[in-house]
Amino acid sequence: MTLPQPVRYSADLEEIKPDEQEVIADLNDTFDTILNRTAEDYGHAVRSVHAKSHGILEGTLEVENDLPSELQQGLFATPASYKIYMRLSTNAGDILPDAISLPRGLAMKVVGVEGPRIEGAEGSTQDFVMVNGPVFQTPDAKKFHGNLKMLAKTTDRMEGTKKVVSSVLQTVNTALEAVGIESSKVQSLGGAPNSDPLGETYFSVTPFLYGDYVAKFRLKPVSQGLVELTGREIDTSVSDDAIRETVQAEMRDTAGEWLLQVQLCRDLEKQPIEDPTVEWKEDEAPFTTVARIKAGPQDSWSDANVQKVDEEMRFSVWTGLAAHRPLGNINRARKDTYEHSSQFRAAFNRCPMHEPTA
């Protein structure tokens, strides 16, 4: 089958809603509820989403040689090697026992990336923020805010109740998957399987500029040690931090390798920019590898990296090159809300955020 040519970006591909700034203000108010409540509980400010880390990895990103011309864009314009940091997490805004099962996240910071920056993006890094599923739970920021308000009401220490709810939702999710249905909403509320984050495939979910084009990203494990962990569930009954402890034990002797892949938009009807609940089907818009990520055996929970990455760094889709600017309503809403959260953390903890240098 001959694929359509990739869609070239133009400003009219994005549809800016008249109430976007109002929705962003509402999101920040609700995030404030989460941020203030958790900071009061812990005596320490944490992220408003993906608060709990399961591992911090250092590694390298190596851009592939001889990429097709349409893929030689931005960070991937020329073969090069970069230092990277990866943070594995769970998506709640409070620090929960691992028995409360939620989707996984992976944030990656590529260090020493030169080129024109997104307006307001400090430093010389390129961030990727991904989750272990190909679609977002709501089509726009307004509907996401409705879900967030519900989650904000549960942001406290009612952990026993949350464990019961999560157990029920995991049963519901298993039943849905048995008949071929995946429910991102059930998973986002606590019904995700407690899978090993090192074996998961991660997706950007939302689209980005890819130089002249539009694309989504995927990070896929390929080394044997990681592939063997794909789909493996962790027994979270043994410890509130069982996932972190499992990752730490596995990374002591695991050489991890992932493919960073790009999915170019080829049909705006089938691969919409403004609705991230629509999956871009791989047979209609295939993924192509543009870089390899390698992380050798290491202590994934060292005191030094926990301080440097978990406490002193922020990850944002709006930190990076202009060639990879975020697109769509959800991404536009993320710009101010991510900044709002990091400013709160920096002020409360009296610890400014740092962008690492090469």
mmCIF file of C-alpha atoms in Angstrom:
data_model
loop_
_atom_site.group_PDB
_atom_site.id
_atom_site.type_symbol
_atom_site.label_atom_id
_atom_site.label_comp_id
_atom_site.label_asym_id
_atom_site.label_seq_id
_atom_site.Cartn_x
_atom_site.Cartn_y
_atom_site.Cartn_z
ATOM 1 C CA MET A 1 0.000 0.000 0.000
ATOM 2 C CA THR A 2 1.331 3.422 -0.952
ATOM 3 C CA LEU A 3 1.080 5.845 1.945
ATOM 4 C CA PRO A 4 -0.146 9.420 1.453
ATOM 5 C CA GLN A 5 2.526 12.089 1.730
ATOM 6 C CA PRO A 6 2.911 13.538 5.249
ATOM 7 C CA VAL A 7 0.760 16.593 5.973
ATOM 8 C CA ARG A 8 2.698 19.857 5.969
ATOM 9 C CA TYR A 9 1.958 22.081 8.947
ATOM 10 C CA SER A 10 0.154 25.394 8.550
ATOM 11 C CA ALA A 11 -1.404 27.564 11.248
ATOM 12 C CA ASP A 12 -4.941 26.885 10.038
ATOM 13 C CA LEU A 13 -4.594 23.229 11.082
ATOM 14 C CA GLU A 14 -5.101 24.293 14.713
ATOM 15 C CA GLU A 15 -8.500 25.423 15.996
ATOM 16 C CA ILE A 16 -8.170 27.766 18.964
ATOM 17 C CA LYS A 17 -11.371 27.829 21.023
ATOM 18 C CA PRO A 18 -12.639 31.187 22.310
ATOM 19 C CA ASP A 19 -12.776 30.003 25.944
ATOM 20 C CA GLU A 20 -9.274 28.467 26.145
ATOM 21 C CA GLN A 21 -7.834 31.086 28.505
ATOM 22 C CA GLU A 22 -10.825 30.776 30.820
ATOM 23 C CA VAL A 23 -10.441 26.984 30.890
ATOM 24 C CA ILE A 24 -6.712 27.312 31.636
ATOM 25 C CA ALA A 25 -7.502 29.624 34.569
ATOM 26 C CA ASP A 26 -10.004 27.041 35.878
ATOM 27 C CA LEU A 27 -7.400 24.295 35.508
ATOM 28 C CA ASN A 28 -4.873 26.300 37.500
ATOM 29 C CA ASP A 29 -7.445 26.861 40.267
ATOM 30 C CA THR A 30 -8.118 23.128 40.477
ATOM 31 C CA PHE A 31 -4.430 22.274 40.348
ATOM 32 C CA ASP A 32 -3.970 24.729 43.229
ATOM 33 C CA THR A 33 -6.379 22.614 45.273
ATOM 34 C CA ILE A 34 -4.219 19.551 44.609
ATOM 35 C CA LEU A 35 -0.910 21.370 45.120
ATOM 36 C CA ASN A 36 -1.917 23.042 48.375
ATOM 37 C CA ARG A 37 -3.528 19.931 49.839
ATOM 38 C CA THR A 38 -0.580 17.675 49.089
ATOM 39 C CA ALA A 39 1.972 20.258 50.250
ATOM 40 C CA GLU A 40 0.057 20.587 53.512
ATOM 41 C CA ASP A 41 -0.088 16.790 53.911
ATOM 42 C CA TYR A 42 3.582 16.162 53.153
ATOM 43 C CA GLY A 43 5.185 19.419 54.296
ATOM 44 C CA HIS A 44 6.773 19.383 50.863
ATOM 45 C CA ALA A 45 5.400 20.377 47.444
ATOM 46 C CA VAL A 46 5.098 17.685 44.768
ATOM 47 C CA ARG A 47 3.975 17.754 41.145
ATOM 48 C CA SER A 48 0.261 18.330 40.534
ATOM 49 C CA VAL A 49 0.258 15.270 38.238
ATOM 50 C CA HIS A 50 2.693 12.354 38.123
ATOM 51 C CA ALA A 51 3.772 13.151 41.662
ATOM 52 C CA LYS A 52 5.227 9.744 42.509
ATOM 53 C CA SER A 53 8.463 8.625 40.878
ATOM 54 C CA HIS A 54 9.395 4.984 40.421
ATOM 55 C CA GLY A 55 12.846 5.486 38.973
ATOM 56 C CA ILE A 56 15.355 8.011 37.632
ATOM 57 C CA LEU A 57 17.572 6.816 34.778
ATOM 58 C CA GLU A 58 20.564 8.377 33.055
ATOM 59 C CA GLY A 59 21.446 7.388 29.527
ATOM 60 C CA THR A 60 22.136 8.521 25.996
ATOM 61 C CA LEU A 61 20.037 9.308 22.946
ATOM 62 C CA GLU A 62 21.639 8.544 19.592
ATOM 63 C CA VAL A 63 20.022 9.997 16.475
ATOM 64 C CA GLU A 64 19.861 7.488 13.618
ATOM 65 C CA ASN A 65 22.041 7.785 10.514
ATOM 66 C CA ASP A 66 20.590 8.142 7.003
ATOM 67 C CA LEU A 67 17.064 9.145 7.987
ATOM 68 C CA PRO A 68 14.669 9.990 5.132
ATOM 69 C CA SER A 69 14.645 13.721 4.368
ATOM 70 C CA GLU A 70 11.199 14.306 5.911
ATOM 71 C CA LEU A 71 12.491 12.897 9.209
ATOM 72 C CA GLN A 72 15.660 15.016 9.302
ATOM 73 C CA GLN A 73 13.985 17.735 11.365
ATOM 74 C CA GLY A 74 14.836 19.599 14.564
ATOM 75 C CA LEU A 75 16.598 17.388 17.097
ATOM 76 C CA PHE A 76 16.848 14.667 14.445
ATOM 77 C CA ALA A 77 18.302 16.772 11.626
ATOM 78 C CA THR A 78 21.786 15.267 11.944
ATOM 79 C CA PRO A 79 23.256 12.180 13.647
ATOM 80 C CA ALA A 80 24.393 13.041 17.175
ATOM 81 C CA SER A 81 24.598 11.662 20.692
ATOM 82 C CA TYR A 82 23.020 13.386 23.721
ATOM 83 C CA LYS A 83 22.873 12.791 27.451
ATOM 84 C CA ILE A 84 19.358 12.107 28.709
ATOM 85 C CA TYR A 85 17.476 11.790 31.994
ATOM 86 C CA MET A 86 14.310 9.700 32.278
ATOM 87 C CA ARG A 87 11.763 9.809 35.082
ATOM 88 C CA LEU A 88 9.293 6.932 35.519
ATOM 89 C CA SER A 89 6.107 7.842 37.364
ATOM 90 C CA THR A 90 2.423 7.234 38.085
ATOM 91 C CA ASN A 91 -0.082 9.879 37.064
ATOM 92 C CA ALA A 92 -1.785 10.841 40.349
ATOM 93 C CA GLY A 93 -1.100 14.208 41.983
ATOM 94 C CA ASP A 94 -0.575 12.645 45.398
ATOM 95 C CA ILE A 95 1.935 10.097 46.687
ATOM 96 C CA LEU A 96 -0.110 6.903 46.836
ATOM 97 C CA PRO A 97 0.692 3.310 47.779
ATOM 98 C CA ASP A 98 1.458 1.313 44.647
ATOM 99 C CA ALA A 99 -1.571 -0.928 45.271
ATOM 100 C CA ILE A 100 -3.618 1.987 43.926
ATOM 101 C CA SER A 101 -3.075 1.196 40.281
ATOM 102 C CA LEU A 102 -2.845 4.033 37.775
ATOM 103 C CA PRO A 103 -1.329 4.608 34.309
ATOM 104 C CA ARG A 104 2.434 5.008 34.010
ATOM 105 C CA GLY A 105 4.320 8.019 32.743
ATOM 106 C CA LEU A 106 7.791 8.535 31.329
ATOM 107 C CA ALA A 107 9.357 11.970 31.039
ATOM 108 C CA MET A 108 12.645 12.373 29.199
ATOM 109 C CA LYS A 109 14.977 15.357 29.078
ATOM 110 C CA VAL A 110 17.552 15.506 26.269
ATOM 111 C CA VAL A 111 20.520 17.716 27.218
ATOM 112 C CA GLY A 112 22.583 20.048 25.014
ATOM 113 C CA VAL A 113 20.168 20.495 22.112
ATOM 114 C CA GLU A 114 21.065 23.515 20.003
ATOM 115 C CA GLY A 115 18.705 25.452 17.746
ATOM 116 C CA PRO A 116 15.859 28.006 17.793
ATOM 117 C CA ARG A 117 13.737 27.531 20.912
ATOM 118 C CA ILE A 118 10.025 27.603 21.593
ATOM 119 C CA GLU A 119 9.199 31.095 22.889
ATOM 120 C CA GLY A 120 9.894 31.172 26.635
ATOM 121 C CA ALA A 121 11.730 27.822 26.684
ATOM 122 C CA GLU A 122 14.836 28.235 28.821
ATOM 123 C CA GLY A 123 18.095 26.347 28.507
ATOM 124 C CA SER A 124 19.162 23.946 25.767
ATOM 125 C CA THR A 125 17.116 20.835 26.480
ATOM 126 C CA GLN A 126 14.326 18.987 24.688
ATOM 127 C CA ASP A 127 11.626 17.389 26.833
ATOM 128 C CA PHE A 128 9.342 14.486 25.936
ATOM 129 C CA VAL A 129 6.399 13.679 28.223
ATOM 130 C CA MET A 130 4.682 10.339 27.555
ATOM 131 C CA VAL A 131 2.228 7.837 29.016
ATOM 132 C CA ASN A 132 1.756 4.108 28.486
ATOM 133 C CA GLY A 133 -1.251 4.376 26.198
ATOM 134 C CA PRO A 134 -1.846 5.837 22.721
ATOM 135 C CA VAL A 135 -4.813 8.120 23.516
ATOM 136 C CA PHE A 136 -5.753 10.822 25.994
ATOM 137 C CA GLN A 137 -8.803 10.408 28.234
ATOM 138 C CA THR A 138 -10.692 13.510 27.036
ATOM 139 C CA PRO A 139 -10.897 15.345 23.692
ATOM 140 C CA ASP A 140 -10.146 18.800 25.086
ATOM 141 C CA ALA A 141 -9.010 20.715 28.150
ATOM 142 C CA LYS A 142 -12.529 21.666 29.216
ATOM 143 C CA LYS A 143 -13.615 18.031 29.541
ATOM 144 C CA PHE A 144 -10.290 17.172 31.179
ATOM 145 C CA HIS A 145 -11.034 19.845 33.775
ATOM 146 C CA GLY A 146 -14.274 18.023 34.617
ATOM 147 C CA ASN A 147 -12.293 14.859 35.376
ATOM 148 C CA LEU A 148 -9.654 16.833 37.266
ATOM 149 C CA LYS A 149 -12.233 18.368 39.605
ATOM 150 C CA MET A 150 -13.414 14.886 40.514
ATOM 151 C CA LEU A 151 -9.841 13.709 41.147
ATOM 152 C CA ALA A 152 -9.064 16.833 43.195
ATOM 153 C CA LYS A 153 -11.803 15.825 45.635
ATOM 154 C CA THR A 154 -9.954 12.566 46.331
ATOM 155 C CA THR A 155 -6.514 14.153 46.729
ATOM 156 C CA ASP A 156 -5.945 13.388 50.378
ATOM 157 C CA ARG A 157 -4.875 10.463 52.530
ATOM 158 C CA MET A 158 -7.971 8.247 52.169
ATOM 159 C CA GLU A 159 -5.665 5.508 50.964
ATOM 160 C CA GLY A 160 -7.721 2.590 52.276
ATOM 161 C CA THR A 161 -10.753 3.735 50.294
ATOM 162 C CA LYS A 162 -8.633 4.287 47.207
ATOM 163 C CA LYS A 163 -7.187 0.777 47.443
ATOM 164 C CA VAL A 164 -10.678 -0.719 47.478
ATOM 165 C CA VAL A 165 -11.813 1.442 44.549
ATOM 166 C CA SER A 166 -8.670 0.600 42.584
ATOM 167 C CA SER A 167 -9.176 -3.123 43.153
ATOM 168 C CA VAL A 168 -12.747 -2.915 41.867
ATOM 169 C CA LEU A 169 -11.714 -0.854 38.851
ATOM 170 C CA GLN A 170 -8.905 -3.278 37.987
ATOM 171 C CA THR A 171 -11.519 -6.050 37.863
ATOM 172 C CA VAL A 172 -13.732 -3.909 35.610
ATOM 173 C CA ASN A 173 -10.796 -3.089 33.333
ATOM 174 C CA THR A 174 -9.785 -6.760 33.073
ATOM 175 C CA ALA A 175 -13.348 -7.645 32.087
ATOM 176 C CA LEU A 176 -13.397 -4.930 29.417
ATOM 177 C CA GLU A 177 -10.053 -6.038 27.979
ATOM 178 C CA ALA A 178 -11.286 -9.632 27.848
ATOM 179 C CA VAL A 179 -13.885 -8.573 25.275
ATOM 180 C CA GLY A 180 -11.470 -6.350 23.382
ATOM 181 C CA ILE A 181 -12.339 -3.000 24.967
ATOM 182 C CA GLU A 182 -9.754 -0.699 26.514
ATOM 183 C CA SER A 183 -11.088 2.076 28.724
ATOM 184 C CA SER A 184 -8.668 4.940 29.284
ATOM 185 C CA LYS A 185 -11.111 6.537 31.753
ATOM 186 C CA VAL A 186 -11.338 3.398 33.911
ATOM 187 C CA GLN A 187 -7.546 3.164 33.860
ATOM 188 C CA SER A 188 -7.093 6.840 34.750
ATOM 189 C CA LEU A 189 -9.296 6.400 37.825
ATOM 190 C CA GLY A 190 -7.399 3.423 39.207
ATOM 191 C CA GLY A 191 -8.158 0.458 36.992
ATOM 192 C CA ALA A 192 -4.842 0.170 35.173
ATOM 193 C CA PRO A 193 -2.935 -3.096 35.572
ATOM 194 C CA ASN A 194 0.065 -2.808 37.893
ATOM 195 C CA SER A 195 2.539 -3.464 35.095
ATOM 196 C CA ASP A 196 6.299 -3.075 35.286
ATOM 197 C CA PRO A 197 7.094 0.410 33.909
ATOM 198 C CA LEU A 198 10.382 -0.777 32.382
ATOM 199 C CA GLY A 199 8.511 -3.052 29.959
ATOM 200 C CA GLU A 200 5.921 -0.516 28.862
ATOM 201 C CA THR A 201 5.667 1.350 25.546
ATOM 202 C CA TYR A 202 5.077 5.084 25.976
ATOM 203 C CA PHE A 203 3.265 7.531 23.697
ATOM 204 C CA SER A 204 3.223 11.316 23.413
ATOM 205 C CA VAL A 205 -0.585 11.001 22.880
ATOM 206 C CA THR A 206 -0.783 14.601 21.625
ATOM 207 C CA PRO A 207 0.747 15.902 18.368
ATOM 208 C CA PHE A 208 3.763 18.127 17.847
ATOM 209 C CA LEU A 209 5.442 20.010 15.080
ATOM 210 C CA TYR A 210 8.035 17.879 13.398
ATOM 211 C CA GLY A 211 9.852 20.569 11.467
ATOM 212 C CA ASP A 212 7.673 21.089 8.397
ATOM 213 C CA TYR A 213 5.259 18.325 9.427
ATOM 214 C CA VAL A 214 3.011 17.088 12.249
ATOM 215 C CA ALA A 215 3.826 14.011 14.331
ATOM 216 C CA LYS A 216 3.372 11.986 17.486
ATOM 217 C CA PHE A 217 6.166 10.170 19.332
ATOM 218 C CA ARG A 218 6.532 6.688 20.783
ATOM 219 C CA LEU A 219 9.196 5.120 23.018
ATOM 220 C CA LYS A 220 9.371 1.345 22.633
ATOM 221 C CA PRO A 221 11.564 -1.075 24.631
ATOM 222 C CA VAL A 222 13.665 -3.380 22.428
ATOM 223 C CA SER A 223 16.492 -4.833 24.541
ATOM 224 C CA GLN A 224 15.862 -8.362 25.785
ATOM 225 C CA GLY A 225 15.947 -7.381 29.451
ATOM 226 C CA LEU A 226 13.149 -4.854 28.944
ATOM 227 C CA VAL A 227 11.036 -6.872 26.508
ATOM 228 C CA GLU A 228 10.935 -9.715 29.038
ATOM 229 C CA LEU A 229 9.249 -7.292 31.464
ATOM 230 C CA THR A 230 6.481 -6.254 29.042
ATOM 231 C CA GLY A 231 3.119 -7.106 30.557
ATOM 232 C CA ARG A 232 4.646 -8.401 33.786
ATOM 233 C CA GLU A 233 2.590 -7.337 36.804
ATOM 234 C CA ILE A 234 4.266 -6.323 40.052
ATOM 235 C CA ASP A 235 3.039 -7.648 43.386
ATOM 236 C CA THR A 236 2.203 -4.392 45.142
ATOM 237 C CA SER A 237 0.894 -6.069 48.292
ATOM 238 C CA VAL A 238 4.428 -6.416 49.660
ATOM 239 C CA SER A 239 5.283 -2.710 49.895
ATOM 240 C CA ASP A 240 3.776 0.738 49.292
ATOM 241 C CA ASP A 241 6.794 1.401 47.046
ATOM 242 C CA ALA A 242 6.962 -2.023 45.402
ATOM 243 C CA ILE A 243 7.252 -0.586 41.885
ATOM 244 C CA ARG A 244 10.209 1.630 42.777
ATOM 245 C CA GLU A 245 11.927 -1.232 44.596
ATOM 246 C CA THR A 246 11.324 -3.597 41.665
ATOM 247 C CA VAL A 247 12.708 -1.124 39.119
ATOM 248 C CA GLN A 248 15.739 -0.484 41.318
ATOM 249 C CA ALA A 249 16.472 -4.201 41.609
ATOM 250 C CA GLU A 250 15.997 -4.789 37.871
ATOM 251 C CA MET A 251 18.174 -1.869 36.755
ATOM 252 C CA ARG A 252 21.154 -3.068 38.809
ATOM 253 C CA ASP A 253 21.993 -5.511 36.021
ATOM 254 C CA THR A 254 19.783 -4.466 33.093
ATOM 255 C CA ALA A 255 21.095 -2.783 29.951
ATOM 256 C CA GLY A 256 18.019 -0.981 28.663
ATOM 257 C CA GLU A 257 17.474 0.076 25.063
ATOM 258 C CA TRP A 258 14.443 1.810 23.588
ATOM 259 C CA LEU A 259 13.520 3.075 20.122
ATOM 260 C CA LEU A 260 12.277 6.647 19.886
ATOM 261 C CA GLN A 261 9.863 6.636 16.973
ATOM 262 C CA VAL A 262 7.923 9.238 14.981
ATOM 263 C CA GLN A 263 4.431 8.873 13.525
ATOM 264 C CA LEU A 264 3.861 11.465 10.806
ATOM 265 C CA CYS A 265 0.325 12.691 10.231
ATOM 266 C CA ARG A 266 -0.816 11.688 6.730
ATOM 267 C CA ASP A 267 -4.586 12.263 6.793
ATOM 268 C CA LEU A 268 -6.188 14.941 8.988
ATOM 269 C CA GLU A 269 -9.506 13.078 9.053
ATOM 270 C CA LYS A 270 -7.924 9.891 10.377
ATOM 271 C CA GLN A 271 -5.186 11.608 12.396
ATOM 272 C CA PRO A 272 -6.783 14.743 13.867
ATOM 273 C CA ILE A 273 -4.695 17.356 15.618
ATOM 274 C CA GLU A 274 -7.303 18.693 18.046
ATOM 275 C CA ASP A 275 -8.770 15.435 19.397
ATOM 276 C CA PRO A 276 -6.220 13.233 21.224
ATOM 277 C CA THR A 277 -8.881 10.601 22.043
ATOM 278 C CA VAL A 278 -8.581 9.399 18.426
ATOM 279 C CA GLU A 279 -5.805 6.873 17.990
ATOM 280 C CA TRP A 280 -3.616 7.343 14.939
ATOM 281 C CA LYS A 281 -3.687 3.798 13.561
ATOM 282 C CA GLU A 282 -0.249 2.434 12.850
ATOM 283 C CA ASP A 283 -1.232 0.859 9.513
ATOM 284 C CA GLU A 284 -2.387 4.272 8.271
ATOM 285 C CA ALA A 285 0.436 6.299 9.835
ATOM 286 C CA PRO A 286 3.380 3.983 10.602
ATOM 287 C CA PHE A 287 6.008 4.681 13.245
ATOM 288 C CA THR A 288 9.603 5.152 12.087
ATOM 289 C CA THR A 289 12.649 4.974 14.364
ATOM 290 C CA VAL A 290 14.591 8.248 14.571
ATOM 291 C CA ALA A 291 16.774 7.602 17.628
ATOM 292 C CA ARG A 292 17.872 4.953 20.128
ATOM 293 C CA ILE A 293 17.945 5.454 23.877
ATOM 294 C CA LYS A 294 20.389 3.422 25.957
ATOM 295 C CA ALA A 295 20.618 3.226 29.741
ATOM 296 C CA GLY A 296 23.168 0.888 31.280
ATOM 297 C CA PRO A 297 22.931 -0.864 34.665
ATOM 298 C CA GLN A 298 22.627 1.731 37.436
ATOM 299 C CA ASP A 299 21.014 2.665 40.731
ATOM 300 C CA SER A 300 17.641 3.993 39.582
ATOM 301 C CA TRP A 301 16.942 5.579 42.967
ATOM 302 C CA SER A 302 20.268 7.141 43.937
ATOM 303 C CA ASP A 303 20.100 10.061 46.359
ATOM 304 C CA ALA A 304 22.011 12.284 43.926
ATOM 305 C CA ASN A 305 19.656 11.720 40.983
ATOM 306 C CA VAL A 306 16.514 11.887 43.106
ATOM 307 C CA GLN A 307 17.627 15.339 44.254
ATOM 308 C CA LYS A 308 18.828 16.493 40.846
ATOM 309 C CA VAL A 309 15.922 15.196 38.751
ATOM 310 C CA ASP A 310 12.930 14.597 41.005
ATOM 311 C CA GLU A 311 13.370 17.740 43.070
ATOM 312 C CA GLU A 312 15.252 20.240 40.918
ATOM 313 C CA MET A 313 13.989 19.569 37.382
ATOM 314 C CA ARG A 314 10.704 20.208 35.673
ATOM 315 C CA PHE A 315 9.503 18.396 32.568
ATOM 316 C CA SER A 316 7.272 20.206 30.095
ATOM 317 C CA VAL A 317 6.254 19.604 26.496
ATOM 318 C CA TRP A 318 6.886 23.347 26.053
ATOM 319 C CA THR A 319 10.599 22.992 26.871
ATOM 320 C CA GLY A 320 12.409 22.416 23.614
ATOM 321 C CA LEU A 321 13.028 23.401 20.031
ATOM 322 C CA ALA A 322 10.627 25.481 17.963
ATOM 323 C CA ALA A 323 10.808 22.636 15.422
ATOM 324 C CA HIS A 324 8.935 20.433 17.941
ATOM 325 C CA ARG A 325 6.379 22.912 19.280
ATOM 326 C CA PRO A 326 3.315 21.250 20.862
ATOM 327 C CA LEU A 327 0.064 21.376 18.871
ATOM 328 C CA GLY A 328 -3.616 21.186 19.779
ATOM 329 C CA ASN A 329 -5.943 22.266 22.575
ATOM 330 C CA ILE A 330 -4.656 19.894 25.259
ATOM 331 C CA ASN A 331 -1.059 20.919 24.594
ATOM 332 C CA ARG A 332 -1.908 24.621 24.636
ATOM 333 C CA ALA A 333 -3.524 24.126 28.048
ATOM 334 C CA ARG A 334 -0.421 22.333 29.314
ATOM 335 C CA LYS A 335 1.864 25.322 28.792
ATOM 336 C CA ASP A 336 0.640 27.557 31.608
ATOM 337 C CA THR A 337 -0.469 24.744 33.907
ATOM 338 C CA TYR A 338 2.942 23.023 33.840
ATOM 339 C CA GLU A 339 4.650 26.341 34.561
ATOM 340 C CA HIS A 340 2.142 27.074 37.338
ATOM 341 C CA SER A 341 2.882 23.747 39.042
ATOM 342 C CA SER A 342 6.664 24.105 38.822
ATOM 343 C CA GLN A 343 6.558 27.658 40.195
ATOM 344 C CA PHE A 344 4.502 26.467 43.161
ATOM 345 C CA ARG A 345 6.987 23.664 43.881
ATOM 346 C CA ALA A 346 9.970 25.984 43.572
ATOM 347 C CA ALA A 347 8.462 28.587 45.916
ATOM 348 C CA PHE A 348 7.121 26.155 48.536
ATOM 349 C CA ASN A 349 10.283 24.042 48.649
ATOM 350 C CA ARG A 350 12.589 27.053 48.275
ATOM 351 C CA CYS A 351 14.378 25.141 45.556
ATOM 352 C CA PRO A 352 14.509 26.721 42.069
ATOM 353 C CA MET A 353 14.086 24.551 38.988
ATOM 354 C CA HIS A 354 17.243 23.883 36.937
ATOM 355 C CA GLU A 355 17.754 23.063 33.269
ATOM 356 C CA PRO A 356 20.876 20.868 32.996
ATOM 357 C CA THR A 357 23.648 21.755 30.563
ATOM 358 C CA ALA A 358 25.768 19.488 28.422
#
